[in-house]
CSV table of N, CA and C in Angstrom, one decimal:
chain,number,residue,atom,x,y,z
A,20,UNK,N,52.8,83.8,32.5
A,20,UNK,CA,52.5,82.4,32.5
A,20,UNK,C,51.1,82.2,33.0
A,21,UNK,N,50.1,81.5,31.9
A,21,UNK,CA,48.7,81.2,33.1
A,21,UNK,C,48.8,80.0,33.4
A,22,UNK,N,48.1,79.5,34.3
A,22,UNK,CA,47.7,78.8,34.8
A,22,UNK,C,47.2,78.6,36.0
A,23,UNK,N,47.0,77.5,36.9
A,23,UNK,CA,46.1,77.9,38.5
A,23,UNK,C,46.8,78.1,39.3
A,24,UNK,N,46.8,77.8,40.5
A,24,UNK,CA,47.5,78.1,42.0
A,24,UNK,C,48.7,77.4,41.8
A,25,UNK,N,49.2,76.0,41.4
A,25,UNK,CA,49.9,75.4,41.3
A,25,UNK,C,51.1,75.8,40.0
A,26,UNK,N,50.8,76.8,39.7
A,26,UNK,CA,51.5,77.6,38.4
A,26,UNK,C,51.7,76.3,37.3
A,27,UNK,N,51.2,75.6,37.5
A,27,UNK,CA,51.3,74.5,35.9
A,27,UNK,C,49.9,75.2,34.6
A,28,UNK,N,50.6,75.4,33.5
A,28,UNK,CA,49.8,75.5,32.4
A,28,UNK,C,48.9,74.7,32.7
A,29,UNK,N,47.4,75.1,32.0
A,29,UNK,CA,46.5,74.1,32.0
A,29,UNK,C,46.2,73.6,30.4
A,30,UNK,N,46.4,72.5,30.3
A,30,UNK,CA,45.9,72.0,28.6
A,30,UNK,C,44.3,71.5,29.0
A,31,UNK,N,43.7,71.7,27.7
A,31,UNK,CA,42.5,71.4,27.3
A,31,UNK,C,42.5,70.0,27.6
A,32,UNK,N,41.4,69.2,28.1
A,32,UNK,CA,40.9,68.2,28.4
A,32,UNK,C,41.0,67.3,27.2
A,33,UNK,N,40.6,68.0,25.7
A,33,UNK,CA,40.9,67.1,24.5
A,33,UNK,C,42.1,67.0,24.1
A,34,UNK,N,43.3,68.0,24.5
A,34,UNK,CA,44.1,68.1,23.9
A,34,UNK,C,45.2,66.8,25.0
A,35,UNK,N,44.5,66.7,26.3
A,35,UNK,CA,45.3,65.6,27.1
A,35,UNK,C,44.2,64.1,26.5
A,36,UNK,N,43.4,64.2,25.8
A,36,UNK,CA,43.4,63.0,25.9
A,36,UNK,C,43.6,62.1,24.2
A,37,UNK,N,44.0,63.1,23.8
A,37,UNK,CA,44.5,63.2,22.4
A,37,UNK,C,46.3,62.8,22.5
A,38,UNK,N,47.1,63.2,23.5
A,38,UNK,CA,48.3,62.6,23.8
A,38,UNK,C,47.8,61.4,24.4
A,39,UNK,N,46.8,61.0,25.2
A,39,UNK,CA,47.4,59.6,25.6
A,39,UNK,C,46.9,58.5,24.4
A,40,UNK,N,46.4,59.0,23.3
A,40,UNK,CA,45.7,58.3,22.6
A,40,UNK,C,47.2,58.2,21.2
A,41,UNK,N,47.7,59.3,21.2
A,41,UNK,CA,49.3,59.3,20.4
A,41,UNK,C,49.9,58.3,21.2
A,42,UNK,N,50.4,58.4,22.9
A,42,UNK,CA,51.1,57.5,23.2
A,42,UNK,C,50.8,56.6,23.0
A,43,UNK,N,49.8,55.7,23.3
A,43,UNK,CA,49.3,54.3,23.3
A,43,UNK,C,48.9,53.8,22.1
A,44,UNK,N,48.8,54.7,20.9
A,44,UNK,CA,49.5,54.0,19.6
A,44,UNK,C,50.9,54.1,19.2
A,45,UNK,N,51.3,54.6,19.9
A,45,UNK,CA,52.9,54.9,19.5
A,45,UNK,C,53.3,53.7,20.0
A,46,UNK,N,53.4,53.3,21.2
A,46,UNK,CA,53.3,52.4,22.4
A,46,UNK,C,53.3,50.9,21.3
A,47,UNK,N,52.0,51.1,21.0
A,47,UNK,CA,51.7,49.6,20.0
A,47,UNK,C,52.3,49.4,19.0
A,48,UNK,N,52.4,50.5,18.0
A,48,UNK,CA,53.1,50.6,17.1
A,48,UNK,C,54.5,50.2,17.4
A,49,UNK,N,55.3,50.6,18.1
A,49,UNK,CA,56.6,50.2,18.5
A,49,UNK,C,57.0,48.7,18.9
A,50,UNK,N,55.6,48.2,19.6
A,50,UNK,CA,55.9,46.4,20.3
A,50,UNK,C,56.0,46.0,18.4
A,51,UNK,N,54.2,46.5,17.8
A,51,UNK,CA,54.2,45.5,16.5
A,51,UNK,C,55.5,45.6,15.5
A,52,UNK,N,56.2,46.7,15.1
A,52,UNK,CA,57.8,46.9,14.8
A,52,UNK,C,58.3,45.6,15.4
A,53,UNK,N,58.4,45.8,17.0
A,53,UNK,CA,59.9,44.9,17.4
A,53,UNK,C,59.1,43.9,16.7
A,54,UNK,N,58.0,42.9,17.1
A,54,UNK,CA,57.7,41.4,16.1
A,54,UNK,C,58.4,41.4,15.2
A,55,UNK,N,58.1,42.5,14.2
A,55,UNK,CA,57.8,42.0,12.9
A,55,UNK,C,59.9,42.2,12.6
A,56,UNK,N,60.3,42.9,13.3
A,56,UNK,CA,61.9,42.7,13.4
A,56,UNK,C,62.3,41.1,14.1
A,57,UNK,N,61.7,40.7,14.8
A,57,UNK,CA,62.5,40.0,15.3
A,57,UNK,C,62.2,38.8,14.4
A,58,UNK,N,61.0,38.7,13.6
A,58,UNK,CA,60.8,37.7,13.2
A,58,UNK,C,59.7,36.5,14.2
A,59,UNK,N,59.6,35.5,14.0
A,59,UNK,CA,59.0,34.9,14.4
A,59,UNK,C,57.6,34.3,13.7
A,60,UNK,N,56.1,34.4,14.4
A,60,UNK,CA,55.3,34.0,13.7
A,60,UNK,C,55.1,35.4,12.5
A,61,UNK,N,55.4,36.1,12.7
A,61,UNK,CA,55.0,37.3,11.4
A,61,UNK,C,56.5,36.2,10.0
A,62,UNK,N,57.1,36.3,10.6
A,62,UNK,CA,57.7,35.1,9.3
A,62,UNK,C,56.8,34.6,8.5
A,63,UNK,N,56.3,33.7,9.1
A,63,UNK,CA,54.9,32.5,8.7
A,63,UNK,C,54.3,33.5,7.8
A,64,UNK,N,53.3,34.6,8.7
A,64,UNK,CA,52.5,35.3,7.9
A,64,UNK,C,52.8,36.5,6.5
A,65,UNK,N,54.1,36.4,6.6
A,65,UNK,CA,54.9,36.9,5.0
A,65,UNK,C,55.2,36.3,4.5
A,66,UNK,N,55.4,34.4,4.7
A,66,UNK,CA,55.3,33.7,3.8
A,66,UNK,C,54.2,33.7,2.8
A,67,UNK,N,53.2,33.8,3.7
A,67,UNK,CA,51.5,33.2,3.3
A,67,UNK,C,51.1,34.3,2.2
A,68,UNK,N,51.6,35.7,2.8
A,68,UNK,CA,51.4,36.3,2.2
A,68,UNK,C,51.4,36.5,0.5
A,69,UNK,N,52.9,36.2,0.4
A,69,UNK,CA,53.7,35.7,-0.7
A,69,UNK,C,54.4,36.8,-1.4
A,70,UNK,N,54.5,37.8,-0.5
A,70,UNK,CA,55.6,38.9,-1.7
A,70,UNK,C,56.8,39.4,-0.9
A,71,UNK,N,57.2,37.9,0.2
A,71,UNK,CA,58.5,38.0,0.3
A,71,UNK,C,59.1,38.9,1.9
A,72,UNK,N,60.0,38.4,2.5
A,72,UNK,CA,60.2,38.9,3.9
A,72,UNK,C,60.5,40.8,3.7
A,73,UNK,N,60.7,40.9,3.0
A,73,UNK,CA,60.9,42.6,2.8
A,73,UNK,C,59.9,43.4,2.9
A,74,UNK,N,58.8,42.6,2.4
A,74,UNK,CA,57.8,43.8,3.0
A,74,UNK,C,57.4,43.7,4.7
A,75,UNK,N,57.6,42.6,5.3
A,75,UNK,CA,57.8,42.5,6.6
A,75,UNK,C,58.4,43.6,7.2
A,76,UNK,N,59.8,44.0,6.7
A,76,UNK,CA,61.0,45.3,7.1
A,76,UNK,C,60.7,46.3,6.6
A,77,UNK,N,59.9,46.2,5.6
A,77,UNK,CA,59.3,48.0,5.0
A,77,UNK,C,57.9,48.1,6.3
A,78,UNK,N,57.1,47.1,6.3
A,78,UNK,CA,56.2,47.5,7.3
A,78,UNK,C,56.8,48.2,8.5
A,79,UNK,N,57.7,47.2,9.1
A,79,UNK,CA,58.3,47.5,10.5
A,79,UNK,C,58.6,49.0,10.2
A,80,UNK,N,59.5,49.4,9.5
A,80,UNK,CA,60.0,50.4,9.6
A,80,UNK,C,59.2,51.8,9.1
A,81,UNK,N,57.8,51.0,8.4
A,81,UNK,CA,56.9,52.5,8.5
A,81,UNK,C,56.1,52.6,10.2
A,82,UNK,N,55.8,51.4,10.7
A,82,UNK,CA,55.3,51.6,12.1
A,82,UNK,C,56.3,52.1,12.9
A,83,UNK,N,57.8,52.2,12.6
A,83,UNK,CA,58.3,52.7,14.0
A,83,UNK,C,58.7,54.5,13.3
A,84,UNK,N,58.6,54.6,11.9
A,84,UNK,CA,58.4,56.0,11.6
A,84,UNK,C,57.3,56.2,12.4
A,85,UNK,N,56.2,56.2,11.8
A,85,UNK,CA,55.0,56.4,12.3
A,85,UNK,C,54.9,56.7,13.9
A,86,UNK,N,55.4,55.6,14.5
A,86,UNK,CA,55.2,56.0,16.1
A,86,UNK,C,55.9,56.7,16.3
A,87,UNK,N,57.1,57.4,16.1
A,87,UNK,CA,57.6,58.7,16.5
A,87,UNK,C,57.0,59.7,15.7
A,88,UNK,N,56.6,59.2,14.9
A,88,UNK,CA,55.6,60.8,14.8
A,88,UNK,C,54.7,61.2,15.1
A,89,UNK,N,53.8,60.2,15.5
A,89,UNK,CA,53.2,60.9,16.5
A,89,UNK,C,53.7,61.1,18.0
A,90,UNK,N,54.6,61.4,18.5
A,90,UNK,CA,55.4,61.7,19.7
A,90,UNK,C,56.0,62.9,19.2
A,91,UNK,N,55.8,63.5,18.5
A,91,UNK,CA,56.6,64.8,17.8
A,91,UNK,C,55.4,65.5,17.3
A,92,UNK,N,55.1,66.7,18.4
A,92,UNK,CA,53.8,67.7,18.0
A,92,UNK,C,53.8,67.6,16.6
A,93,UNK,N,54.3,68.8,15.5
A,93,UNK,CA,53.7,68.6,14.3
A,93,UNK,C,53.8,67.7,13.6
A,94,UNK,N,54.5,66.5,13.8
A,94,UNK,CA,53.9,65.4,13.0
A,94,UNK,C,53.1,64.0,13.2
A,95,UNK,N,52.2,64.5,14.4
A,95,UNK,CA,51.3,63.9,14.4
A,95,UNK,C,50.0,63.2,13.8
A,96,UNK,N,49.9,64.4,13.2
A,96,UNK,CA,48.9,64.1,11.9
A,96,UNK,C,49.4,63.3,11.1
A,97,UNK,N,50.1,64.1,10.3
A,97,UNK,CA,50.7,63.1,9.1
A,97,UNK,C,51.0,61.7,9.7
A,98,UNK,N,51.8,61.2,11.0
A,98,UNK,CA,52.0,60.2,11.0
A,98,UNK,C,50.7,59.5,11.2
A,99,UNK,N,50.3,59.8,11.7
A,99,UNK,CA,48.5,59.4,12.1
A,99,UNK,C,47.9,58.7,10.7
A,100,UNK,N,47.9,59.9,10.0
A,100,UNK,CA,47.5,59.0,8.7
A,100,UNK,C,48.5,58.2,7.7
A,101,UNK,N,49.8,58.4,7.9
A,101,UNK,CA,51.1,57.3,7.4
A,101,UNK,C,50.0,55.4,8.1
A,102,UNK,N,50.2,56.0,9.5
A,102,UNK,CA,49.9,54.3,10.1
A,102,UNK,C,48.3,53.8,9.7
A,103,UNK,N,47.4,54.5,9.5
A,103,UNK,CA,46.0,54.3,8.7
A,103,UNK,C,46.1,54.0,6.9
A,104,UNK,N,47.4,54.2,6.7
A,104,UNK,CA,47.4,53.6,5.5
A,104,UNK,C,47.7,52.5,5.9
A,105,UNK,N,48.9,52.3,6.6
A,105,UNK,CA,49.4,50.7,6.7
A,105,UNK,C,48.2,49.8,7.5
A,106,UNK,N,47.4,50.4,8.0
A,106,UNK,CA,46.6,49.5,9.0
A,106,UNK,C,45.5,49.0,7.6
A,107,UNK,N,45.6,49.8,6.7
A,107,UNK,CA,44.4,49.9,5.6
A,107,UNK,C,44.9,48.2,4.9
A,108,UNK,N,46.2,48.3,4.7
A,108,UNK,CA,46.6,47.3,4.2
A,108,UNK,C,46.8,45.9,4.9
A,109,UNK,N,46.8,46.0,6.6
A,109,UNK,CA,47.2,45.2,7.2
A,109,UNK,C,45.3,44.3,7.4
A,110,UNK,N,44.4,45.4,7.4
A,110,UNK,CA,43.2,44.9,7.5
A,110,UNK,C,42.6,43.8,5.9
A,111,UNK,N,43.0,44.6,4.9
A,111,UNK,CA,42.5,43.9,3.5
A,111,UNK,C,43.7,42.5,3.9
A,112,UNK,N,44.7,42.6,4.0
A,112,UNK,CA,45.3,41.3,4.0
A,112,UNK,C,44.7,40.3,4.9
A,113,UNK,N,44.7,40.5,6.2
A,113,UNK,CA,44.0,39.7,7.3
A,113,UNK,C,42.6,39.4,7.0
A,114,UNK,N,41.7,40.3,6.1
A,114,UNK,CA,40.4,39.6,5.4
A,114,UNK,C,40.8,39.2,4.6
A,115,UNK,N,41.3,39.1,3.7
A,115,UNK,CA,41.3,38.4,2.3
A,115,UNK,C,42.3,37.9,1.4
A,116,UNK,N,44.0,38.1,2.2
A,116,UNK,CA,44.7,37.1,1.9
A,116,UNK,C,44.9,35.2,2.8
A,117,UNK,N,45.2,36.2,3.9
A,117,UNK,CA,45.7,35.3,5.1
A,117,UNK,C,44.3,34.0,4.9
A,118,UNK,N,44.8,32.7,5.0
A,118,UNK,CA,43.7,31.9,5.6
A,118,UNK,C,43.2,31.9,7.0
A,119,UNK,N,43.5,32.1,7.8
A,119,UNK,CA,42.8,32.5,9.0
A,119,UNK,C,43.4,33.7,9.8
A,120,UNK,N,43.1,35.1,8.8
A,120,UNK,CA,43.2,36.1,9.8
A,120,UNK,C,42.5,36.7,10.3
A,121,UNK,N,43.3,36.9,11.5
A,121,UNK,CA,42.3,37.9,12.3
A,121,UNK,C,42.3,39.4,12.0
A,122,UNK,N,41.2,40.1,11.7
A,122,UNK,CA,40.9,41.3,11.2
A,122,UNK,C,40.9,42.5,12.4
A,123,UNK,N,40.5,41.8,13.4
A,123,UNK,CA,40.3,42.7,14.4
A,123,UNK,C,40.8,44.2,15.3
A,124,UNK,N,42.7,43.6,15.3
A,124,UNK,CA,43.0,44.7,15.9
A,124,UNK,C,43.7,45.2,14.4
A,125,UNK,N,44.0,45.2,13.5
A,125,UNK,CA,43.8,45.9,12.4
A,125,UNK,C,42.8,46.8,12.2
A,126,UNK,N,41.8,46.0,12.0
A,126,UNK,CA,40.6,47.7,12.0
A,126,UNK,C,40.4,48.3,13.0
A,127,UNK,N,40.7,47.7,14.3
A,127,UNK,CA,40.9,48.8,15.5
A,127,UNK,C,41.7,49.8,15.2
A,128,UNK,N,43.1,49.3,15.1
A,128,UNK,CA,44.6,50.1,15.1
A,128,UNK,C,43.9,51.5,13.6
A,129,UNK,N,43.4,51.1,12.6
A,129,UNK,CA,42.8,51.7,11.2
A,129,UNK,C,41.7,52.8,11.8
A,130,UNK,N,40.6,52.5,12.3
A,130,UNK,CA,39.9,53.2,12.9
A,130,UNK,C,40.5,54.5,13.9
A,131,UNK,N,41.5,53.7,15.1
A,131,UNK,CA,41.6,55.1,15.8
A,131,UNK,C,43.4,55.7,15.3
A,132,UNK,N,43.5,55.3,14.1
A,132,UNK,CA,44.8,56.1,13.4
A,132,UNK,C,43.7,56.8,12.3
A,133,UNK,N,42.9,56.6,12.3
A,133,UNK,CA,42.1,57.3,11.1
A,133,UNK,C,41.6,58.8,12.0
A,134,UNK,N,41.1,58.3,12.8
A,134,UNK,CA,40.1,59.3,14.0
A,134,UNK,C,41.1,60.3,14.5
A,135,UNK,N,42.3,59.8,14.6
A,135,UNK,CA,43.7,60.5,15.2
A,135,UNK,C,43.8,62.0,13.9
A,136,UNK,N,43.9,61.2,13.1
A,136,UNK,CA,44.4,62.1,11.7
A,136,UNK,C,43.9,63.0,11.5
A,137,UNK,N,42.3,62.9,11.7
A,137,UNK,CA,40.8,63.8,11.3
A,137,UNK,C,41.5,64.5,12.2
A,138,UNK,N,41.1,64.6,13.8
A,138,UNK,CA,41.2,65.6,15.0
A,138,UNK,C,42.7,66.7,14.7
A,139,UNK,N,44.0,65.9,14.2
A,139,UNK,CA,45.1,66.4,13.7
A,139,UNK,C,45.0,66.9,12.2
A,140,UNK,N,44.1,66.7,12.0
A,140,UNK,CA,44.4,67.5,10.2
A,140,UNK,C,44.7,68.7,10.1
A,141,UNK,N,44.7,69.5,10.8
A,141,UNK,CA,45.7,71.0,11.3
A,141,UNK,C,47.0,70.7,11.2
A,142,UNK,N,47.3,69.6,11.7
A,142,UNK,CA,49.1,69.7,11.6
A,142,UNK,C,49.0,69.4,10.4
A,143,UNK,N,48.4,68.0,9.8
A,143,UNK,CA,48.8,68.1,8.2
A,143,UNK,C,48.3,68.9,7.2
A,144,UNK,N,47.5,70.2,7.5
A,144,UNK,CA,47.5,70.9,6.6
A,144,UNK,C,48.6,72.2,6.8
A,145,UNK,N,49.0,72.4,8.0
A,145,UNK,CA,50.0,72.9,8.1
A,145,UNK,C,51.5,72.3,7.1
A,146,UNK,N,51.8,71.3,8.1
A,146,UNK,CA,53.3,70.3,6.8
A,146,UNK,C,53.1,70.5,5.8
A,147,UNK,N,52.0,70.5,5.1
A,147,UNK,CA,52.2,70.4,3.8
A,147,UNK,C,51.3,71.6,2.8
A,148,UNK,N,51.2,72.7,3.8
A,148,UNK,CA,50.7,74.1,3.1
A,148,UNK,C,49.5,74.0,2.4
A,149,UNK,N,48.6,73.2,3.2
A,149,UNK,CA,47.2,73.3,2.5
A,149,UNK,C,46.2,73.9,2.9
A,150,UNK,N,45.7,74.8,2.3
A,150,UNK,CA,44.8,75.8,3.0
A,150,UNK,C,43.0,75.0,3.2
A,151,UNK,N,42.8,75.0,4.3
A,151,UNK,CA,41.4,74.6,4.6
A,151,UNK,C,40.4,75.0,3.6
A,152,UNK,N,39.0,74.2,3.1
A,152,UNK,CA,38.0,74.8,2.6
A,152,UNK,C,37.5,76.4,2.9
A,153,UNK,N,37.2,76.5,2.1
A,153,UNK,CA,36.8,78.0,2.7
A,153,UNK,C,35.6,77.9,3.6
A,154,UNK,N,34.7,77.1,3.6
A,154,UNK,CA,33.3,77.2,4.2
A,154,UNK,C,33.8,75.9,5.4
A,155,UNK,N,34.8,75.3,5.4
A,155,UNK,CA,35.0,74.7,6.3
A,155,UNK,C,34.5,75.0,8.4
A,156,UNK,N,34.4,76.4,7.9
A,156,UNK,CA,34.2,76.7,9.8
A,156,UNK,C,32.5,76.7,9.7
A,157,UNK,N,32.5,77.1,8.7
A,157,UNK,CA,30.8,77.5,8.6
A,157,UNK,C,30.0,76.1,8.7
A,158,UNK,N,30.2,74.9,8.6
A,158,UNK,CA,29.5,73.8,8.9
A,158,UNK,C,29.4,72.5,9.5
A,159,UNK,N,30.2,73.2,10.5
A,159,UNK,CA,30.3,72.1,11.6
A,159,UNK,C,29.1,71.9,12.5
């Protein structure tokens, strides 16, 4: 076993700040779920939308896939980029459907599920057997 005096493994500095950045979207992802389950003002805004309370419950239930996967080593990635799709959608709608949406934590939530994905693209090329560029190491 390595580790220091205290015999705890040591993880890499990125690799701990890469879980709290999985938790605390997982974290969010799971509040935005309960809303969009419970109903309420997300009601209103699937009205406005106009294609109906169901996609309300398909959303919910890709954010709470999504937040357990990234809580589950290898499917971090993938889920990483599952919730960067949905945020992809949640951002175009909040510009350009909604009459006054706010775009904000949409492109936040988009941005660091996108950044997430990049840093994890190891696990999804792992899941899904895809072999890296070949000159990939050679140009960083």
């Amino acid at each position: 076993m390595s580790g220091g005096a205290s015999g705890i493994r040591s993880l890499p500095i990125g690799s701990i700040v890469l879980w709290i950045v999985r938790v605390a979207l997982a974290a969010e992802f799971f509040l935005s779920a309960y809303l969009l389950f419970t109903g309420g003002h997300t009601e209103q805004t699937f009205d406005e939308i106009g294609l109906g309370q169901w996609l309300r419950y398909v959303t919910g239930v890709l954010e709470v896939g999504g937040a357990i996967g990234l809580l589950v080593p290898r499917l971090g990635g993938p889920a990483a980029l599952l919730l960067a799709g949905v945020m992809v959608g949640a951002s175009v709608t909040e510009l350009f459907i909604l009459a006054n949406g706010g775009p904000v934590l949409p492109l936040v939530l988009l941005i660091m599920t996108a950044t997430l994905a990049w840093f994890l693209q190891d696990q999804t090329r792992e899941l899904f057997g895809i072999e890296p560029p070949a000159d990939d190491e050679n140009h960083h």
